[in-house]
Amino acid sequence: MVPLSQAKRVVIKVGTGVLTSGIGQLDTTRIEALCQQVKTLKDRGIDVILVSSGAVGLGMGKLSLKKRPKDLASLQACAAVGQSILINTWQKGFDPHNFTVAQILLTREDLRARHRHNAVFNTFERLLAKGVVPIVNENDTVSAAEIKFGDNDTLSALVASVANADLLFILSNIPGLIDMQGTGEVIPRVSVITPQIEAMAQGTKHTTSVGGMISKLSAAKIAQRAGCGVLIGSGQDPELFDKLLQGEPVGTYFEPSDLPIKSHKRWIAIQDHTHGSITIDAGAQAAILEHGKSLLFAGITNCCEDFHAGDIVQICAPDGKILANGMVSYDKERIATNAPELENNVVVHRDHLVLL
Ligand code: GLU
């Protein structure tokens, strides 16, 4: 059973295919149904954050484009046109329930720097305390390849991690994870995403949508590690949340990890970009992996690339295998010059170290 009635905070990701019927045509009935479902959850005291796609699709409609453009500038132009239509649509949908919406547009870069990551968290907290419905999308207009989330499935999992959500709902036109190799039916529950589970995922080839089942599974993994359960289900079902509240099995539920990463370490876990690497000896490897210790200066055998105190680096075993990500307390320069006064110092504190 999906533990929705015990949830305090949920993130709901809605795909373009759910909000539109045909290119750029809003499906108002579906949007009204979703707003009604959000009200049901909020009436039960559950905080709701929406991650809404649709900007590019709506922009395509407004600009009379029949096919999704391939070049970045045209996609960004569509997003710029469509985002205002999207947010207005949500506000109109919530008006009958007297909910105010807030627009939050993010890039990957916003979650890389700790102060920006924390600012996003604080804004969510303040908005939710005021009863507002935050509506998140990627800031497509300024997102170049290196700062892109790539798809809103990944974005929704990162939002669930940042906002400390208990449950993430990834709603699209797909009813759940379908067992293509076996029964052809929706798999109700997954505890760990194994290679066999991944083999069941299939790509999406819709005109407006971006992520397929593969991106949904990798998003589910991010959320599971953050201690957040995930439901992949159909955004076309107007009673999805009512059914879940009544304990009916709907979609595919992915259980949260038994050993979730603690919230103060999550921003380290979600970093896709490190500033360098530190290779350690076998003793330090055992201390970190088996005894949950910090990394001491004495265990370091090599450092690569120019990192600075506060940067995230990879920590590698003697054979080069990446063991962990961690935030360093010293500049590479200082470590590399073998400063004798560092001998017993902590270079990566265990509170700033996430095993991979
Ligand atoms: N941010 C894109 C949009 O609003 C959607 C990306 C996605 O659906 O994954 O159109």
XYZ file of C-alpha atoms and ligand atoms in Angstrom:
366
model
C 0.000 0.000 0.000
C 1.272 3.476 -0.827
C 1.596 5.267 2.545
C -0.189 8.416 1.343
C -2.356 8.948 4.404
C 0.779 9.196 6.607
C 2.605 11.555 4.221
C 3.386 15.095 5.326
C 4.776 16.377 2.057
C 4.431 15.133 -1.518
C 5.802 16.185 -4.897
C 3.576 15.571 -7.926
C 5.196 15.628 -11.361
C 2.782 16.091 -14.224
C 3.951 15.410 -17.775
C 3.071 17.423 -20.865
C 1.011 14.515 -22.212
C -1.284 14.736 -19.172
C -1.916 18.484 -19.447
C -2.405 18.685 -23.173
C -4.427 16.827 -25.739
C -2.705 17.323 -29.066
C 0.030 19.904 -29.571
C -0.506 22.977 -27.450
C -4.152 22.177 -26.651
C -4.746 22.356 -22.925
C -6.868 19.604 -21.444
C -8.801 21.746 -18.983
C -10.934 18.888 -17.660
C -7.824 17.023 -16.632
C -6.244 20.103 -15.076
C -9.424 20.766 -13.070
C -9.407 17.144 -11.882
C -5.764 17.452 -10.793
C -6.478 20.684 -8.901
C -9.362 18.920 -7.155
C -7.030 16.076 -6.165
C -4.448 18.537 -4.829
C -7.230 20.094 -2.727
C -8.113 16.662 -1.323
C -4.497 16.221 -0.217
C -4.141 19.727 1.189
C -7.399 19.351 3.127
C -5.728 16.407 4.856
C -2.823 18.635 5.864
C -0.426 17.259 3.240
C 1.957 19.806 1.664
C 1.915 19.594 -2.124
C 4.600 20.757 -4.558
C 3.832 20.413 -8.270
C 6.487 19.905 -10.918
C 4.759 20.788 -14.143
C 5.996 20.224 -17.677
C 4.145 21.727 -20.584
C 5.937 25.008 -21.308
C 7.534 23.830 -24.543
C 4.360 22.039 -25.712
C 2.132 25.034 -25.005
C 4.633 27.396 -26.646
C 4.621 25.164 -29.730
C 0.842 25.501 -29.917
C 0.904 29.268 -29.470
C 3.620 29.650 -32.118
C 1.740 27.278 -34.464
C 4.555 24.711 -34.668
C 3.465 21.218 -35.626
C 6.695 19.464 -34.676
C 8.919 19.805 -31.630
C 11.841 22.003 -32.798
C 15.304 20.440 -32.668
C 17.464 23.510 -32.048
C 17.956 24.853 -28.559
C 17.023 28.495 -29.290
C 13.630 27.494 -30.752
C 12.918 25.194 -27.799
C 13.834 28.010 -25.427
C 11.590 30.433 -27.325
C 8.703 27.944 -27.063
C 9.350 27.532 -23.337
C 9.406 31.308 -22.809
C 6.021 31.658 -24.534
C 4.508 28.552 -22.970
C 5.616 29.014 -19.348
C 3.340 32.021 -18.756
C 0.386 30.145 -20.287
C 1.223 27.182 -18.065
C 1.360 29.081 -14.788
C -1.805 31.051 -15.617
C -3.579 27.793 -16.376
C -2.650 26.342 -13.002
C -3.695 29.515 -11.176
C -7.079 29.432 -12.936
C -7.466 25.765 -12.009
C -6.789 26.527 -8.348
C -8.916 29.700 -8.180
C -12.142 27.822 -7.249
C -10.242 26.334 -4.275
C -8.744 29.695 -3.242
C -5.165 28.463 -3.589
C -2.392 30.751 -4.742
C 0.335 29.297 -6.930
C 4.024 30.271 -7.002
C 6.313 29.814 -9.978
C 9.763 28.325 -9.303
C 12.075 27.911 -12.293
C 15.314 26.017 -11.667
C 18.460 24.993 -13.496
C 20.906 22.237 -12.480
C 23.310 24.996 -11.463
C 20.863 26.168 -8.772
C 21.259 22.896 -6.883
C 25.057 22.684 -7.242
C 25.998 25.548 -4.957
C 25.030 24.836 -1.389
C 23.707 28.331 -0.621
C 21.424 28.226 -3.674
C 20.275 24.700 -2.837
C 19.418 25.917 0.679
C 17.671 29.013 -0.683
C 15.408 26.746 -2.756
C 14.606 24.698 0.370
C 13.858 27.817 2.422
C 11.568 29.205 -0.271
C 9.605 25.929 -0.406
C 9.237 25.990 3.374
C 7.947 29.555 3.424
C 5.514 29.044 0.538
C 4.126 25.819 1.997
C 3.728 27.421 5.414
C 1.591 30.065 3.706
C -0.599 27.451 2.007
C 0.737 28.310 -1.457
C 1.127 25.627 -4.152
C 4.693 25.879 -5.544
C 4.818 24.965 -9.231
C 8.292 24.041 -10.409
C 9.640 23.699 -13.926
C 13.081 23.721 -15.444
C 14.165 27.232 -16.379
C 14.344 26.108 -20.000
C 14.931 29.594 -21.358
C 18.412 29.831 -19.808
C 19.294 26.124 -19.599
C 22.211 25.252 -21.840
C 23.314 21.604 -22.028
C 25.772 21.712 -19.121
C 23.262 23.177 -16.667
C 20.223 21.195 -17.760
C 18.354 18.620 -15.710
C 17.406 17.174 -19.087
C 13.918 16.091 -18.164
C 11.359 16.897 -15.515
C 11.463 13.354 -14.098
C 14.983 14.014 -12.807
C 13.995 17.516 -11.730
C 11.045 16.165 -9.733
C 13.266 13.656 -7.892
C 15.756 16.381 -6.998
C 12.919 18.623 -5.809
C 11.614 15.742 -3.655
C 15.106 15.374 -2.173
C 15.633 19.105 -1.556
C 12.158 19.575 -0.067
C 12.337 16.464 2.158
C 9.211 14.958 0.620
C 7.857 11.573 1.767
C 6.366 10.672 -1.607
C 6.958 11.550 -5.238
C 4.240 10.953 -7.847
C 5.413 10.793 -11.456
C 2.227 11.089 -13.484
C 2.189 10.605 -17.235
C 0.119 8.747 -19.810
C 1.743 5.491 -18.705
C -0.184 3.546 -16.007
C 2.995 2.314 -14.291
C 5.986 0.078 -14.942
C 4.774 -2.617 -17.304
C 6.298 -6.093 -17.269
C 7.022 -6.270 -20.998
C 8.930 -9.539 -20.692
C 6.271 -11.338 -18.696
C 2.630 -10.678 -17.925
C 2.340 -7.387 -19.841
C 0.714 -5.947 -16.719
C 1.653 -3.137 -14.359
C 4.073 -4.238 -11.643
C 2.493 -3.054 -8.384
C 5.569 -2.758 -6.170
C 9.344 -2.533 -6.517
C 11.688 -2.486 -3.588
C 15.076 -2.139 -5.329
C 15.566 -1.099 -8.970
C 17.649 -3.990 -10.312
C 19.003 -4.415 -13.877
C 16.013 -6.734 -14.538
C 13.608 -3.951 -13.573
C 15.544 -1.536 -15.775
C 15.285 -3.951 -18.692
C 11.517 -3.525 -18.572
C 11.784 0.233 -19.205
C 11.018 1.440 -22.690
C 11.639 4.803 -24.384
C 8.869 7.313 -25.072
C 8.347 8.594 -28.559
C 5.641 11.239 -28.094
C 5.844 14.539 -29.963
C 5.877 16.695 -26.842
C 7.294 14.564 -24.016
C 10.948 14.182 -23.117
C 11.490 11.436 -20.554
C 10.508 7.804 -21.066
C 10.376 5.001 -18.507
C 14.187 4.929 -18.301
C 14.311 8.513 -17.056
C 11.452 7.757 -14.644
C 13.401 4.846 -13.160
C 16.572 6.853 -12.731
C 14.497 9.591 -11.079
C 12.924 6.965 -8.818
C 16.417 5.842 -7.738
C 17.389 9.385 -6.719
C 14.204 9.747 -4.677
C 14.523 6.302 -3.044
C 18.039 7.175 -1.804
C 16.609 10.356 -0.303
C 14.128 8.256 1.695
C 11.201 9.160 -0.534
C 8.735 6.585 -1.914
C 7.779 6.973 -5.579
C 4.580 6.187 -7.434
C 4.672 6.027 -11.225
C 1.082 6.193 -12.372
C -1.474 7.580 -14.759
C -2.218 11.296 -14.732
C -5.391 10.513 -16.676
C -7.127 8.952 -13.703
C -9.181 11.736 -12.049
C -9.479 9.705 -8.844
C -5.912 8.474 -8.494
C -5.298 10.065 -5.096
C -8.738 9.113 -3.732
C -8.001 5.514 -4.689
C -4.587 5.622 -3.048
C -6.077 7.114 0.111
C -8.510 4.197 0.201
C -5.618 1.766 -0.079
C -6.369 0.639 -3.639
C -3.314 -0.511 -5.600
C -2.693 1.901 -8.475
C 0.430 2.299 -10.640
C 3.852 1.080 -9.530
C 5.108 1.946 -6.056
C 8.869 2.112 -5.423
C 9.756 1.773 -1.765
C 12.164 4.245 -0.164
C 15.640 2.979 0.718
C 16.047 1.294 4.138
C 19.120 3.437 4.741
C 18.235 6.835 3.281
C 20.874 9.523 3.022
C 20.426 12.009 5.853
C 18.947 15.327 4.788
C 22.085 17.392 5.555
C 24.107 15.186 3.169
C 21.619 15.119 0.309
C 22.965 18.072 -1.560
C 26.290 16.205 -1.766
C 24.534 13.037 -2.994
C 22.756 14.846 -5.833
C 25.853 16.545 -7.247
C 26.482 15.476 -10.822
C 29.609 17.572 -11.054
C 32.763 17.181 -8.940
C 35.808 19.436 -8.836
C 38.531 16.811 -8.642
C 39.438 13.551 -6.985
C 41.368 12.180 -4.046
C 42.850 8.669 -4.058
C 43.179 6.976 -0.695
C 45.055 3.964 0.690
C 43.542 0.636 1.751
C 43.464 1.614 5.448
C 41.476 4.774 4.762
C 39.175 2.821 2.435
C 38.354 0.363 5.227
C 37.883 3.214 7.718
C 35.375 4.960 5.438
C 33.485 1.958 4.113
C 33.447 -0.347 7.109
C 33.654 1.969 10.095
C 31.860 5.119 8.870
C 34.927 7.268 9.645
C 36.031 10.600 8.227
C 38.873 10.796 5.694
C 42.135 11.858 7.353
C 45.033 13.528 5.615
C 47.272 10.537 6.402
C 45.137 8.223 4.199
C 45.531 10.288 1.014
C 47.908 9.026 -1.675
C 47.073 11.349 -4.562
C 44.952 14.369 -5.577
C 43.826 15.345 -9.078
C 42.596 18.642 -10.474
C 42.500 21.945 -8.755
C 39.837 21.890 -6.028
C 39.257 24.285 -3.184
C 37.976 24.009 0.372
C 34.167 23.562 0.206
C 34.230 21.856 -3.208
C 32.777 18.386 -3.836
C 35.398 15.805 -4.868
C 35.341 12.119 -5.730
C 37.072 9.798 -3.291
C 38.708 6.859 -5.066
C 40.038 3.498 -3.894
C 43.684 2.502 -4.604
C 42.436 0.717 -7.779
C 40.708 3.903 -8.999
C 37.134 2.812 -8.209
C 34.970 5.758 -7.096
C 33.867 5.130 -3.515
C 32.232 8.348 -2.402
C 31.568 12.022 -2.975
C 32.668 14.381 -0.246
C 33.130 18.044 0.558
C 36.807 18.837 1.190
C 37.989 21.058 4.020
C 41.265 22.103 2.333
C 42.457 23.417 -1.018
C 44.283 20.889 -3.178
C 47.363 23.093 -3.033
C 47.601 22.649 0.727
C 47.098 18.890 0.626
C 49.530 18.439 -2.256
C 52.309 20.428 -0.585
C 52.175 17.843 2.211
C 51.809 20.410 4.934
C 53.139 18.589 8.057
C 50.605 20.327 10.298
C 47.765 18.515 8.466
C 49.006 15.035 9.411
C 46.075 14.137 11.731
C 43.513 16.478 10.240
C 40.165 15.563 8.756
C 40.129 16.341 5.032
C 36.563 15.116 4.423
C 34.346 14.892 7.497
C 31.971 11.932 7.542
C 29.041 14.359 7.813
C 30.127 15.628 4.410
C 30.757 12.247 2.816
C 28.283 10.138 0.828
C 29.160 6.582 -0.190
C 28.224 5.758 -3.769
N 10.583 21.633 -19.055
C 9.918 21.108 -20.221
C 8.593 21.840 -20.461
O 8.059 22.462 -19.596
C 9.543 19.673 -20.077
C 10.619 18.691 -19.808
C 10.013 17.315 -19.499
O 8.814 17.114 -19.648
O 10.736 16.435 -19.083
O 8.078 21.719 -21.553
